[in-house]
Structure formats: structure tokens, C-alpha cells
Tab-separated table of C-alpha atoms in Angstrom:
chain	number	residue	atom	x	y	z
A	1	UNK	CA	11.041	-79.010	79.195
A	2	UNK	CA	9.934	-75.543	77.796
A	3	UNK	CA	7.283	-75.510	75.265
A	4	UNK	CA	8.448	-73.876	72.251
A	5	UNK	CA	5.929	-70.812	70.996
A	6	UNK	CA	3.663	-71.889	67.866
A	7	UNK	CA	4.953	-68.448	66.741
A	8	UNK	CA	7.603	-68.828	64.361
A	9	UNK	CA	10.574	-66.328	65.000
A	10	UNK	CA	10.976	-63.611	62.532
A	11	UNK	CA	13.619	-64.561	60.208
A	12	UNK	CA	16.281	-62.188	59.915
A	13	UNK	CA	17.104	-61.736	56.463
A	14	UNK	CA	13.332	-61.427	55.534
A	15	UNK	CA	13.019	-57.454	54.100
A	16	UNK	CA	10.529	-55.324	56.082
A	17	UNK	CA	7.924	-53.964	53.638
A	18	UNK	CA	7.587	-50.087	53.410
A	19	UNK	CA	5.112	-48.495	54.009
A	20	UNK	CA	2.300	-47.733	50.815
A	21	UNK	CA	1.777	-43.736	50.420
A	22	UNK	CA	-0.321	-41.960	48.103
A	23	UNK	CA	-0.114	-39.354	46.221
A	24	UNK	CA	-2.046	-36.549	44.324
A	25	UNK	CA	-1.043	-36.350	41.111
A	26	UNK	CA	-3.079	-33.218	38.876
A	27	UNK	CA	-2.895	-33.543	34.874
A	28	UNK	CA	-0.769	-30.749	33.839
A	29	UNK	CA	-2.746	-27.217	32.667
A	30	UNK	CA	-3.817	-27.496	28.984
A	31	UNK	CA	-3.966	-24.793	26.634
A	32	UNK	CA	-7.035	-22.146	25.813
A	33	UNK	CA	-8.616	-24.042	22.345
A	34	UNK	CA	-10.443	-21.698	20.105
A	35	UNK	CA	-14.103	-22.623	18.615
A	36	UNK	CA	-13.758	-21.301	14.713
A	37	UNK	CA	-17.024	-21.697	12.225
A	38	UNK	CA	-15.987	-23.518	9.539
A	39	UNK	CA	-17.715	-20.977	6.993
A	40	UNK	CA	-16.245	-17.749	8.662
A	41	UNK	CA	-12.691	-19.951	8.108
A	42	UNK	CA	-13.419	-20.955	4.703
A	43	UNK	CA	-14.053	-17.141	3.720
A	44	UNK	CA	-10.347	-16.252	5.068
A	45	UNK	CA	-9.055	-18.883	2.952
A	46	UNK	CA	-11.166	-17.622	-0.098
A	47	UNK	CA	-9.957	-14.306	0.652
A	48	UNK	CA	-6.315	-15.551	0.371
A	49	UNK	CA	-6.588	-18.148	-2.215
A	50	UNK	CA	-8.420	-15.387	-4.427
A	51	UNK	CA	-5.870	-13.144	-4.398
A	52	UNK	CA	-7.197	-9.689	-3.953
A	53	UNK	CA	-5.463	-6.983	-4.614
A	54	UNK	CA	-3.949	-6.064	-1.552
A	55	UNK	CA	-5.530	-9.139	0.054
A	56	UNK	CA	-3.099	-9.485	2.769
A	57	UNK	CA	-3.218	-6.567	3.902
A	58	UNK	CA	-6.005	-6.739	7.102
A	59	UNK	CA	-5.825	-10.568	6.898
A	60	UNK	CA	-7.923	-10.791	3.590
A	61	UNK	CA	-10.841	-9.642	4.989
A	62	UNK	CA	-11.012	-6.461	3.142
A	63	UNK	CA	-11.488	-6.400	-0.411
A	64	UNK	CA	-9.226	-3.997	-2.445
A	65	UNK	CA	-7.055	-2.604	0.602
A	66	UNK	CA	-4.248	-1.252	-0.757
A	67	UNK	CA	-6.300	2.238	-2.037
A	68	UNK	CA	-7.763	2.601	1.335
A	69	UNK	CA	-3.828	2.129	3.026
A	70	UNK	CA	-2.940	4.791	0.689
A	71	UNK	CA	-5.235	7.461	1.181
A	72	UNK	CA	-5.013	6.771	5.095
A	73	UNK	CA	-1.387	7.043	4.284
A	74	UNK	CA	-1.744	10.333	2.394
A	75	UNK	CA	-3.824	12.298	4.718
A	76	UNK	CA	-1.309	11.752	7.606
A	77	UNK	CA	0.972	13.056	5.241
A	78	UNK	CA	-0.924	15.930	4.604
A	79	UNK	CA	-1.701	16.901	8.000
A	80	UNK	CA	1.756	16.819	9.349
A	81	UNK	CA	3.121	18.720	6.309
A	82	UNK	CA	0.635	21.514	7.471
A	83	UNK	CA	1.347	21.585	11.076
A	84	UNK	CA	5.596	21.619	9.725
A	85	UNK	CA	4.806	24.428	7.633
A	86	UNK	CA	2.819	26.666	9.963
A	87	UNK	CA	5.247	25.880	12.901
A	88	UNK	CA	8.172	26.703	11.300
A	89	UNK	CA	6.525	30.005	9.880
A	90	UNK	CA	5.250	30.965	13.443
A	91	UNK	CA	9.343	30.217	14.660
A	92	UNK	CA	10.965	32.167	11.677
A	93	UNK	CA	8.266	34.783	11.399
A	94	UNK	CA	9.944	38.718	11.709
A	95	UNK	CA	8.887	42.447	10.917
A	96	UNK	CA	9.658	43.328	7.626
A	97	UNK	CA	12.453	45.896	7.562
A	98	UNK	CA	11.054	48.087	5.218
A	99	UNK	CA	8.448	49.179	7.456
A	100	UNK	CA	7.713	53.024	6.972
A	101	UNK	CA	4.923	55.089	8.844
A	102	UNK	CA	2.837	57.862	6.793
A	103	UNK	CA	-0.290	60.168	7.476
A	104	UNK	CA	-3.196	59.414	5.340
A	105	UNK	CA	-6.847	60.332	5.181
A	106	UNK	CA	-9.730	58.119	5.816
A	107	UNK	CA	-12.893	58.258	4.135
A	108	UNK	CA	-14.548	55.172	5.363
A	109	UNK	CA	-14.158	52.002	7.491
A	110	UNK	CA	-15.542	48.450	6.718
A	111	UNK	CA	-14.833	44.996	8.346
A	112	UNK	CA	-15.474	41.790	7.006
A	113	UNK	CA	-15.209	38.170	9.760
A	114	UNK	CA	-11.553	38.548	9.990
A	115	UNK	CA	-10.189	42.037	8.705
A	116	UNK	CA	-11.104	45.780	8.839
A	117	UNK	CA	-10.342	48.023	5.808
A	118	UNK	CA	-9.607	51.807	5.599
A	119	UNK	CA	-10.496	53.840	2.956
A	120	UNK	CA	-7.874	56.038	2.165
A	121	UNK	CA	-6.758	59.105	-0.328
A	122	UNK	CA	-4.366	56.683	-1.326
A	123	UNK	CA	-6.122	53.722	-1.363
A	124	UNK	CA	-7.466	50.936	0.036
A	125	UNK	CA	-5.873	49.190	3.200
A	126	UNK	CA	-6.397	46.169	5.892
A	127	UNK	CA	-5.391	45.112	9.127
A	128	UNK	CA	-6.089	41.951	10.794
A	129	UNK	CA	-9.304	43.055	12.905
A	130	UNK	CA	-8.934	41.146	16.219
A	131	UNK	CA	-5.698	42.564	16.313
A	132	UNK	CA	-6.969	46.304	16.578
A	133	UNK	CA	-6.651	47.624	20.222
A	134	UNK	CA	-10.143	49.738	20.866
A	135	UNK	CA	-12.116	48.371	18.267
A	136	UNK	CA	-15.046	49.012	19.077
A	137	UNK	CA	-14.105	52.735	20.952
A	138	UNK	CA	-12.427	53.305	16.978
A	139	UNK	CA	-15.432	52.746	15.007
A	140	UNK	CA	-17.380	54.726	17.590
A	141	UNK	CA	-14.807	58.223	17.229
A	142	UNK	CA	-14.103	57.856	13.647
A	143	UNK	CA	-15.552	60.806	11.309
A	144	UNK	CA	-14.817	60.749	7.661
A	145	UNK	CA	-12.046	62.496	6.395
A	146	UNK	CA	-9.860	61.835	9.777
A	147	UNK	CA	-6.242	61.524	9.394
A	148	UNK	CA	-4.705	58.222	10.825
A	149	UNK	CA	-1.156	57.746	10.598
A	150	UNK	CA	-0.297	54.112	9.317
A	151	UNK	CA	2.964	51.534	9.119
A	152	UNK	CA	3.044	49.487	6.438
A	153	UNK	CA	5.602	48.054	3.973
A	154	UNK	CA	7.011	49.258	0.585
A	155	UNK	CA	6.546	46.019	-0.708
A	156	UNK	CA	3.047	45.786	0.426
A	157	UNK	CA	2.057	49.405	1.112
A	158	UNK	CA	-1.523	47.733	1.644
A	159	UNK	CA	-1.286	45.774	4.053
A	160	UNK	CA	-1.220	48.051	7.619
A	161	UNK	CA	1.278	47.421	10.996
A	162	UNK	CA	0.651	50.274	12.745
A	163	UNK	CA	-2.041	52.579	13.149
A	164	UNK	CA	-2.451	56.142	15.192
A	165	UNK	CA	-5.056	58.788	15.556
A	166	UNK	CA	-4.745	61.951	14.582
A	167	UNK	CA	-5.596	62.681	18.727
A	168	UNK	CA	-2.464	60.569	19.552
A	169	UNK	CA	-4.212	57.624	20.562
A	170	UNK	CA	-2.645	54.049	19.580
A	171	UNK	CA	-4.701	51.419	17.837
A	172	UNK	CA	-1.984	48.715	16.441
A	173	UNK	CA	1.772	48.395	17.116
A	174	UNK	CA	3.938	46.005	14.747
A	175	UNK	CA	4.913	44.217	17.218
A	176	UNK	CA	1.020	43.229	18.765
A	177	UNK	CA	0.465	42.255	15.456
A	178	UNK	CA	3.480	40.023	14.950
A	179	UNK	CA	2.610	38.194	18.392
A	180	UNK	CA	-1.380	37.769	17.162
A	181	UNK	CA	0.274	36.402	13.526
A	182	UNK	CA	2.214	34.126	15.651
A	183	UNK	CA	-0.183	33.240	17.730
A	184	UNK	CA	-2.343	32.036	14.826
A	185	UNK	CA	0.413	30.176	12.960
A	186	UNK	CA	0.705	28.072	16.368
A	187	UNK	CA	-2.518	27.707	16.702
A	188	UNK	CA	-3.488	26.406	13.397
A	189	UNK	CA	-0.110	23.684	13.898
A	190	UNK	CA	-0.966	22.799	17.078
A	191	UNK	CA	-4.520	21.699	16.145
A	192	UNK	CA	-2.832	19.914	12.912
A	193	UNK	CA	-0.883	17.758	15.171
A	194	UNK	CA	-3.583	16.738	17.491
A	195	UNK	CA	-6.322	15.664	14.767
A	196	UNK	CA	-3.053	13.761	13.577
A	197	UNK	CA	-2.466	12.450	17.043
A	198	UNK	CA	-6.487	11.475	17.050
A	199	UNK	CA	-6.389	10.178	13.512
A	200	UNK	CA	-3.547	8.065	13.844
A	201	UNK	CA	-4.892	6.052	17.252
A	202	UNK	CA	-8.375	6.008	14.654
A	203	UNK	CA	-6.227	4.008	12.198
A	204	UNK	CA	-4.640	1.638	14.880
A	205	UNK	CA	-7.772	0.861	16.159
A	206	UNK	CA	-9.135	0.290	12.405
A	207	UNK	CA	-6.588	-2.196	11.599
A	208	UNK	CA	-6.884	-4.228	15.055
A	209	UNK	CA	-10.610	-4.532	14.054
A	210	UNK	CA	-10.233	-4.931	10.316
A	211	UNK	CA	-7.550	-7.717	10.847
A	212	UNK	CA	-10.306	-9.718	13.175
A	213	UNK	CA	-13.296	-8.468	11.082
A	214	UNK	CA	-14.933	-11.867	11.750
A	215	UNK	CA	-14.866	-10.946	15.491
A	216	UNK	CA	-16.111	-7.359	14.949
A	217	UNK	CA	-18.258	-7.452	12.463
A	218	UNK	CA	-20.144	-4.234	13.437
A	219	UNK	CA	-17.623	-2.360	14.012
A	220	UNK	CA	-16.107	-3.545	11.081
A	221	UNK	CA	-18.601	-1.653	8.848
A	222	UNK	CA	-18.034	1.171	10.469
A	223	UNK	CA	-14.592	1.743	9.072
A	224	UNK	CA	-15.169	-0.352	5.359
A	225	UNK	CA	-19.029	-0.111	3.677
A	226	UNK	CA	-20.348	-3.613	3.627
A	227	UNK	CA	-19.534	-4.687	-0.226
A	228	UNK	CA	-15.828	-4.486	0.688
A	229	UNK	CA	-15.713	-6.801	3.839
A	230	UNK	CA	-15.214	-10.439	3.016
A	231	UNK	CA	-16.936	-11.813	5.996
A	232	UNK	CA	-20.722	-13.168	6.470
A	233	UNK	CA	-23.739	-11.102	7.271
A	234	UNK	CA	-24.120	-13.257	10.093
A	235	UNK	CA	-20.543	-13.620	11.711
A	236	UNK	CA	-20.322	-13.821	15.826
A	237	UNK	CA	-17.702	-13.266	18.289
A	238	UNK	CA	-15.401	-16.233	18.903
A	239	UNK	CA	-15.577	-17.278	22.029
A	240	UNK	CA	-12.737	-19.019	23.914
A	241	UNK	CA	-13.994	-22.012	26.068
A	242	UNK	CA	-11.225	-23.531	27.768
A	243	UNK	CA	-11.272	-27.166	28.456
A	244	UNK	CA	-12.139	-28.615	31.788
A	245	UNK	CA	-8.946	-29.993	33.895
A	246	UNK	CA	-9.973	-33.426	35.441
A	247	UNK	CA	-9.988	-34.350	38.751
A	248	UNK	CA	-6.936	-34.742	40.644
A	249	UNK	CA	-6.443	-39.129	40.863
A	250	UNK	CA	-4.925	-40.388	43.290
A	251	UNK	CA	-1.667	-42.922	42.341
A	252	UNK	CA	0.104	-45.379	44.401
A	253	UNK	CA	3.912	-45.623	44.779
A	254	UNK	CA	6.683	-46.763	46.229
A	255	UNK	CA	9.952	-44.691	47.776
């Protein structure tokens, strides 16, 4: 007789046990939390609860705001009325068509910074001086009593557009001086538009700080004196400090 095995036979219907697997499992990513002082939050609530005038404006941190939002406002204003003005004069600018050219004598010549004047039997009369071709060679052959002969205006018999020697020699054309007028008119808009350009990134800049005062407190008082900012002498940056994931654990499951 065979000896039957002290092993008992598998069973059949007896489930097979799956295998145990692990698995990382990492905490999901938590937000950046911000670290506020309780007395640099309880001054932008005063700010608010006070109701300054214009206290919303710059998150309450500035103390009677509106004014300062209007003058800001009003010197854009200004300055790009200006550079309008002097551009469109420099586009629309023309000779006058009354022009008329006549020989005069000249007594004596005087400048000034900007303009040279002529003496005349007639009277007195100007020209812009950087405009005058020879300047310096003009001043140097003048005698008194020359005769020049000289554009001007009826309208503004004065003011002078042209001007010749009586040895043929030319010192100003209309048309130089109509370039140099333009010249200036562009000048002076162009210059408008960038200290606009500059003063509106200035302003930008003044009301990312102002709105965050507690955060820039120095530069802060650059832009607003001290008696106007609601924020304490003794306000620091905000920091963030973001908070420490855990460990990845380790977690048992089953398919």
C-alpha cells in the first residue's frame, strides 16, 4: 500500500492571494500662506473703517488721496495739451503771404540769448539769432549806417524773414527760418511727450508702491511726506514662507 503524503493537497476552489504592493503616495502641493502683523492689518482696516476722503484710493494707506490723483491727473493733462499744441503748429506752420522785401539803414546791432536786433531809420527789428547764416562774419563787416535789405510782413513789419547786404551777400532766407521755427516747435513737443512718457511710468510705479505701502515703506515716503501715510514707523517687508510638504508615506493596497 502507498503511503499517502502528510501534505494535504491544495484545494481547488481555495483563492490564491495577490500579491501586496506599495505605493508612494505625496500630499498634494499646498498653497504660498502669507505672514501679516496684526498692527500693520489693523491700520488698513482703520484706514477703511475711518473713511478718509478718498480712502480707497491706494488701499487706504494714504490719507487725503483724491487731491494728490488730481493734480497727478492735471499735469498729464497739461503736458500733453502742450506737446498737441506745438505739434500741430510745427505741421500747419506757413510763410505769411504778405511778405514784402525793402532797403533800410542800420545804425546799430544788438543780440540778446535768443534774438539779434537791427537798428533801423525805420525802426527797430529782430530775427531769431541762431537762425542768421554768418553770424559771427556779420557782426564782424557791419559799419553803421549800412544798408541791409530786409523781408518782413505788413502785419508785423518788425519782425525780419529775410536779410541781404548791401555787397549781395545772404544772411537769412524765409524759408531757413521757417525750417529753424519748425524745428523748434518739434522740438519743444517732442520733449513734452517724453517727460509725459517718463512721468506717467513715475505714477504707475507710485501707485504699485502706494497700494502696498506697508511693504515699501521707504519708498513710500518718497512719493507721500510721512504725515499722510497711514502705516507704522516701523513696518517690514512681508515675507512669504511657504509651508513645508511632508514626506512622501508609503500606503498599502490591493489591485
Amino acid at each position: 500500500m502507498k503511503k499517502r503524503s502528510s501534505k494535504a493537497a491544495p484545494s481547488k476552489n481555495r483563492k490564491k492571494k495577490k500579491p501586496v504592493r506599495t505605493k508612494r503616495v505625496y500630499p498634494k502641493k499646498t498653497r504660498r500662506t502669507y505672514q501679516w502683523d496684526d498692527e500693520k492689518e489693523a491700520a488698513r482696516l482703520s484706514a477703511l473703517a475711518n473713511n478718509f476722503r478718498g480712502g480707497r484710493l491706494f488701499n487706504g494707506y494714504v490719507r487725503e488721496a483724491l487731491p494728490m490723483v488730481i493734480i497727478v491727473a492735471v499735469v498729464m493733462v497739461a503736458f500733453l495739451v502742450i506737446s498737441v499744441l506745438f505739434l500741430h503748429d510745427a505741421l500747419t506752420m506757413k510763410l505769411p503771404a504778405d511778405l514784402e522785401t525793402k532797403t533800410v539803414q542800420v545804425n546799430e546791432i544788438r543780440e540778446d540769448e535768443d534774438s539779434v536786433y537791427f537798428e533801423t531809420d525805420t525802426g527797430t527789428m529782430y530775427t531769431s539769432k541762431s537762425s542768421v547764416d554768418m553770424y559771427d562774419q556779420m557782426i564782424e563787416d557791419f559799419s553803421p549806417g549800412e544798408s541791409f535789405m530786409v523781408t518782413c510782413s505788413k502785419k508785423d513789419p518788425t519782425a525780419m524773414w529775410g536779410l541781404r547786404s548791401s555787397r549781395g551777400k545772404v544772411y537769412l532766407t524765409p524759408d531757413h527760418l521757417l525750417k529753424d521755427l519748425r524745428d523748434n516747435r518739434l522740438l519743444v513737443s517732442a520733449v513734452c511727450i517724453a517727460i509725459l512718457i517718463v512721468y506717467i511710468l513715475l505714477s504707475i510705479a507710485a501707485n504699485h508702491v502706494l497700494s502696498n505701502a506697508p511693504n515699501y515703506p521707504r519708498l513710500s515716503r518718497l512719493f507721500v511726506r510721512r504725515e499722510y501715510l497711514n502705516i507704522n514707523d516701523n513696518d517690514i517687508l512681508n515675507t512669504q514662507t511657504p509651508v513645508p510638504s511632508p514626506p512622501p508615506v508609503e500606503q498599502n493596497f490591493e489591485d
